[in-house]
Structure formats: structure tokens, C-alpha cells
Amino acid sequence: MARITVEDCIDKFPSRFELVLVASNRARKLYAGENPTIEKDNDKNTVIALREIADETLTIEQLKNDLIEEYQTSTFSEDEDLNEIEDNSDETQSETNELQTSNLETIETDKNDENENQPLDEISIETSQDNLENSSDENKL
């Protein structure tokens, strides 16, 4: 059989690059043990892959899907597991936010209760003393 070239297959794909990707993926699959759809004729896997494409023994869509599956990093079941984890983390985050909000409200209420029990003179004196201490620290630096 005559040698096959990329030129013989270029009309099957819109891009030479896509053709090369699909043909190399098919050649790797043949090397891994898949059965060719045409006679081997003592040809190398690359030539067999190009001949399969030229003879259209495999559909173009099937070749493209094989290429896509080869490069996919996660499966559908893994995607579902990830969605469940994200949903659980969202629920946990909202519960944490609710607890933090209620704790802050409790602390603020406690502070307000303490301030209500103290006379205004004592509160202003404490604030004045704090300001005096802070200003003297700045002067030391």
C-alpha cells in the first residue's frame, strides 16, 4: 500500500493541528493495545492511525471525543463528590457566621450592661487616663 501523509487527511479536519492531535492520540491508543480498524500491513502505529483517518473507519466525532476524554482530569462522579463537599462547606460556613454574630451580639450587650451600671464620670475618667497613657507612650518613642 502506498504511504499515507498528513496531506491525505487534511480535508477531514479544519486544522492541521487538530489532525495531528487526533492522529497522535489514536497512535498512542494503538500502541497501548487497541485493535486497528484496518489491516496493519506491517506499518507503524502512526501510519495506521493516519490511514484510519483517511479511510474514515472511525468517525471524526469519535476521534475528537477520545482525545477529549484522554485529557480530562476528573470524571462525572468526582464532580458530584466535589459539589457535595462544596455544599457541606457552605452550610458549615453559614453556621459559623451565625455563631460569630450571636457571640458578638452577646459581647456587645455585656459591655452595654457594664457601661449602664457605671456612672458617666467614671467612664470619662477611664477614657481620659487611657488617652494620657497612650500619648505618653508616643512621646517616649
PDB file of C-alpha atoms in Angstrom:
ATOM      1  CA  MET A   1       0.000   0.000   0.000  1.00  0.00           C
ATOM      2  CA  ALA A   2       1.213   3.487  -0.752  1.00  0.00           C
ATOM      3  CA  ARG A   3       2.455   5.640   2.081  1.00  0.00           C
ATOM      4  CA  ILE A   4      -0.059   7.987   3.637  1.00  0.00           C
ATOM      5  CA  THR A   5       0.729  11.568   4.576  1.00  0.00           C
ATOM      6  CA  VAL A   6      -0.884  14.340   6.551  1.00  0.00           C
ATOM      7  CA  GLU A   7      -1.880  15.890   3.212  1.00  0.00           C
ATOM      8  CA  ASP A   8      -4.168  12.929   2.555  1.00  0.00           C
ATOM      9  CA  CYS A   9      -6.061  13.543   5.829  1.00  0.00           C
ATOM     10  CA  ILE A  10      -6.140  17.343   5.986  1.00  0.00           C
ATOM     11  CA  ASP A  11      -9.552  17.581   4.314  1.00  0.00           C
ATOM     12  CA  LYS A  12     -11.116  15.689   7.248  1.00  0.00           C
ATOM     13  CA  PHE A  13     -10.232  18.338   9.856  1.00  0.00           C
ATOM     14  CA  PRO A  14     -10.409  22.144   9.763  1.00  0.00           C
ATOM     15  CA  SER A  15      -6.925  22.491  11.230  1.00  0.00           C
ATOM     16  CA  ARG A  16      -3.631  20.658  10.757  1.00  0.00           C
ATOM     17  CA  PHE A  17      -3.024  20.958  14.485  1.00  0.00           C
ATOM     18  CA  GLU A  18      -6.291  19.215  15.330  1.00  0.00           C
ATOM     19  CA  LEU A  19      -5.436  16.458  12.856  1.00  0.00           C
ATOM     20  CA  VAL A  20      -2.027  15.924  14.442  1.00  0.00           C
ATOM     21  CA  LEU A  21      -3.515  15.812  17.957  1.00  0.00           C
ATOM     22  CA  VAL A  22      -6.184  13.296  16.977  1.00  0.00           C
ATOM     23  CA  ALA A  23      -3.775  11.126  14.954  1.00  0.00           C
ATOM     24  CA  SER A  24      -1.165  11.049  17.713  1.00  0.00           C
ATOM     25  CA  ASN A  25      -3.804  10.154  20.296  1.00  0.00           C
ATOM     26  CA  ARG A  26      -5.055   7.330  18.069  1.00  0.00           C
ATOM     27  CA  ALA A  27      -1.484   6.101  17.537  1.00  0.00           C
ATOM     28  CA  ARG A  28      -0.930   6.027  21.319  1.00  0.00           C
ATOM     29  CA  LYS A  29      -4.111   4.003  21.766  1.00  0.00           C
ATOM     30  CA  LEU A  30      -2.946   1.549  19.108  1.00  0.00           C
ATOM     31  CA  TYR A  31       0.400   1.254  20.878  1.00  0.00           C
ATOM     32  CA  ALA A  32      -1.433   0.621  24.181  1.00  0.00           C
ATOM     33  CA  GLY A  33      -3.174  -2.385  22.625  1.00  0.00           C
ATOM     34  CA  GLU A  34      -6.349  -1.243  20.904  1.00  0.00           C
ATOM     35  CA  ASN A  35      -7.199  -3.133  17.754  1.00  0.00           C
ATOM     36  CA  PRO A  36      -6.830  -1.218  14.481  1.00  0.00           C
ATOM     37  CA  THR A  37      -9.899  -0.890  12.259  1.00  0.00           C
ATOM     38  CA  ILE A  38      -7.829  -1.581   9.122  1.00  0.00           C
ATOM     39  CA  GLU A  39      -5.148  -4.098   8.182  1.00  0.00           C
ATOM     40  CA  LYS A  40      -1.761  -3.487   9.756  1.00  0.00           C
ATOM     41  CA  ASP A  41       0.350  -4.328   6.686  1.00  0.00           C
ATOM     42  CA  ASN A  42       3.475  -4.175   8.877  1.00  0.00           C
ATOM     43  CA  ASP A  43       3.020  -0.384   9.297  1.00  0.00           C
ATOM     44  CA  LYS A  44       3.830   1.646  12.363  1.00  0.00           C
ATOM     45  CA  ASN A  45       1.058   2.901  14.650  1.00  0.00           C
ATOM     46  CA  THR A  46       1.347   6.457  13.326  1.00  0.00           C
ATOM     47  CA  VAL A  47       0.768   5.343   9.743  1.00  0.00           C
ATOM     48  CA  ILE A  48      -2.097   3.072  10.806  1.00  0.00           C
ATOM     49  CA  ALA A  49      -3.750   5.984  12.645  1.00  0.00           C
ATOM     50  CA  LEU A  50      -3.441   8.235   9.574  1.00  0.00           C
ATOM     51  CA  ARG A  51      -4.807   5.508   7.315  1.00  0.00           C
ATOM     52  CA  GLU A  52      -7.798   5.044   9.643  1.00  0.00           C
ATOM     53  CA  ILE A  53      -8.479   8.771   9.460  1.00  0.00           C
ATOM     54  CA  ALA A  54      -8.097   8.905   5.672  1.00  0.00           C
ATOM     55  CA  ASP A  55     -10.357   5.872   5.174  1.00  0.00           C
ATOM     56  CA  GLU A  56     -12.824   7.218   7.759  1.00  0.00           C
ATOM     57  CA  THR A  57     -13.115   3.853   9.507  1.00  0.00           C
ATOM     58  CA  LEU A  58     -13.596   5.814  12.736  1.00  0.00           C
ATOM     59  CA  THR A  59     -15.870   8.848  12.837  1.00  0.00           C
ATOM     60  CA  ILE A  60     -14.305  12.263  13.290  1.00  0.00           C
ATOM     61  CA  GLU A  61     -16.547  12.885  16.325  1.00  0.00           C
ATOM     62  CA  GLN A  62     -15.433   9.628  17.908  1.00  0.00           C
ATOM     63  CA  LEU A  63     -11.768  10.555  17.422  1.00  0.00           C
ATOM     64  CA  LYS A  64     -12.350  14.022  18.896  1.00  0.00           C
ATOM     65  CA  ASN A  65     -14.219  12.593  21.896  1.00  0.00           C
ATOM     66  CA  ASP A  66     -11.421  10.090  22.531  1.00  0.00           C
ATOM     67  CA  LEU A  67      -8.941  12.962  22.539  1.00  0.00           C
ATOM     68  CA  ILE A  68     -11.060  14.991  24.960  1.00  0.00           C
ATOM     69  CA  GLU A  69     -11.501  12.024  27.310  1.00  0.00           C
ATOM     70  CA  GLU A  70      -7.750  11.442  27.256  1.00  0.00           C
ATOM     71  CA  TYR A  71      -7.083  14.934  28.613  1.00  0.00           C
ATOM     72  CA  GLN A  72      -9.943  15.160  31.099  1.00  0.00           C
ATOM     73  CA  THR A  73      -8.702  15.206  34.689  1.00  0.00           C
ATOM     74  CA  SER A  74     -11.950  14.492  36.551  1.00  0.00           C
ATOM     75  CA  THR A  75     -14.930  12.264  35.923  1.00  0.00           C
ATOM     76  CA  PHE A  76     -18.594  12.984  36.465  1.00  0.00           C
ATOM     77  CA  SER A  77     -18.688  11.062  39.751  1.00  0.00           C
ATOM     78  CA  GLU A  78     -15.758  13.137  41.043  1.00  0.00           C
ATOM     79  CA  ASP A  79     -17.607  16.323  40.030  1.00  0.00           C
ATOM     80  CA  GLU A  80     -20.663  15.203  42.007  1.00  0.00           C
ATOM     81  CA  ASP A  81     -18.484  14.466  45.039  1.00  0.00           C
ATOM     82  CA  LEU A  82     -16.915  17.924  44.779  1.00  0.00           C
ATOM     83  CA  ASN A  83     -20.358  19.555  44.615  1.00  0.00           C
ATOM     84  CA  GLU A  84     -21.415  17.714  47.782  1.00  0.00           C
ATOM     85  CA  ILE A  85     -18.259  18.843  49.590  1.00  0.00           C
ATOM     86  CA  GLU A  86     -18.839  22.448  48.486  1.00  0.00           C
ATOM     87  CA  ASP A  87     -22.480  22.294  49.648  1.00  0.00           C
ATOM     88  CA  ASN A  88     -21.408  20.961  53.045  1.00  0.00           C
ATOM     89  CA  SER A  89     -18.723  23.620  53.422  1.00  0.00           C
ATOM     90  CA  ASP A  90     -21.282  26.347  52.572  1.00  0.00           C
ATOM     91  CA  GLU A  91     -23.602  25.044  55.301  1.00  0.00           C
ATOM     92  CA  THR A  92     -20.740  24.893  57.809  1.00  0.00           C
ATOM     93  CA  GLN A  93     -19.623  28.406  56.880  1.00  0.00           C
ATOM     94  CA  SER A  94     -23.135  29.824  57.363  1.00  0.00           C
ATOM     95  CA  GLU A  95     -23.426  28.091  60.761  1.00  0.00           C
ATOM     96  CA  THR A  96     -20.047  29.529  61.782  1.00  0.00           C
ATOM     97  CA  ASN A  97     -21.114  33.015  60.693  1.00  0.00           C
ATOM     98  CA  GLU A  98     -24.333  32.723  62.702  1.00  0.00           C
ATOM     99  CA  LEU A  99     -22.393  31.669  65.816  1.00  0.00           C
ATOM    100  CA  GLN A 100     -19.919  34.514  65.400  1.00  0.00           C
ATOM    101  CA  THR A 101     -22.729  37.035  65.005  1.00  0.00           C
ATOM    102  CA  SER A 102     -24.549  35.795  68.111  1.00  0.00           C
ATOM    103  CA  ASN A 103     -21.288  35.842  70.113  1.00  0.00           C
ATOM    104  CA  LEU A 104     -20.590  39.425  69.029  1.00  0.00           C
ATOM    105  CA  GLU A 105     -24.104  40.482  69.985  1.00  0.00           C
ATOM    106  CA  THR A 106     -23.680  38.869  73.416  1.00  0.00           C
ATOM    107  CA  ILE A 107     -20.353  40.633  73.987  1.00  0.00           C
ATOM    108  CA  GLU A 108     -21.775  43.990  72.930  1.00  0.00           C
ATOM    109  CA  THR A 109     -24.782  43.504  75.193  1.00  0.00           C
ATOM    110  CA  ASP A 110     -22.491  42.654  78.122  1.00  0.00           C
ATOM    111  CA  LYS A 111     -20.402  45.785  77.505  1.00  0.00           C
ATOM    112  CA  ASN A 112     -23.514  47.939  77.301  1.00  0.00           C
ATOM    113  CA  ASP A 113     -24.777  46.453  80.579  1.00  0.00           C
ATOM    114  CA  GLU A 114     -21.446  47.227  82.280  1.00  0.00           C
ATOM    115  CA  ASN A 115     -21.473  50.786  80.978  1.00  0.00           C
ATOM    116  CA  GLU A 116     -25.048  51.306  82.159  1.00  0.00           C
ATOM    117  CA  ASN A 117     -24.090  50.335  85.692  1.00  0.00           C
ATOM    118  CA  GLN A 118     -21.092  52.720  85.780  1.00  0.00           C
ATOM    119  CA  PRO A 119     -21.628  56.416  86.351  1.00  0.00           C
ATOM    120  CA  LEU A 120     -20.689  58.664  83.443  1.00  0.00           C
ATOM    121  CA  ASP A 121     -17.930  60.342  85.454  1.00  0.00           C
ATOM    122  CA  GLU A 122     -16.029  57.068  85.885  1.00  0.00           C
ATOM    123  CA  ILE A 123     -16.299  56.177  82.168  1.00  0.00           C
ATOM    124  CA  SER A 124     -14.932  59.543  81.080  1.00  0.00           C
ATOM    125  CA  ILE A 125     -12.126  59.351  83.667  1.00  0.00           C
ATOM    126  CA  GLU A 126     -11.066  55.902  82.434  1.00  0.00           C
ATOM    127  CA  THR A 127     -11.065  57.151  78.855  1.00  0.00           C
ATOM    128  CA  SER A 128      -9.017  60.207  79.822  1.00  0.00           C
ATOM    129  CA  GLN A 129      -6.480  58.087  81.646  1.00  0.00           C
ATOM    130  CA  ASP A 130      -6.173  55.741  78.643  1.00  0.00           C
ATOM    131  CA  ASN A 131      -5.592  58.699  76.328  1.00  0.00           C
ATOM    132  CA  LEU A 132      -2.987  60.107  78.713  1.00  0.00           C
ATOM    133  CA  GLU A 133      -1.115  56.787  78.830  1.00  0.00           C
ATOM    134  CA  ASN A 134      -1.178  56.431  75.025  1.00  0.00           C
ATOM    135  CA  SER A 135       0.094  59.964  74.476  1.00  0.00           C
ATOM    136  CA  SER A 136       2.945  59.482  76.923  1.00  0.00           C
ATOM    137  CA  ASP A 137       3.929  56.276  75.096  1.00  0.00           C
ATOM    138  CA  GLU A 138       4.110  58.185  71.809  1.00  0.00           C
ATOM    139  CA  ASN A 139       6.337  60.826  73.401  1.00  0.00           C
ATOM    140  CA  LYS A 140       8.722  58.125  74.640  1.00  0.00           C
ATOM    141  CA  LEU A 141       9.260  56.834  71.108  1.00  0.00           C
TER     142      LEU A 141
END
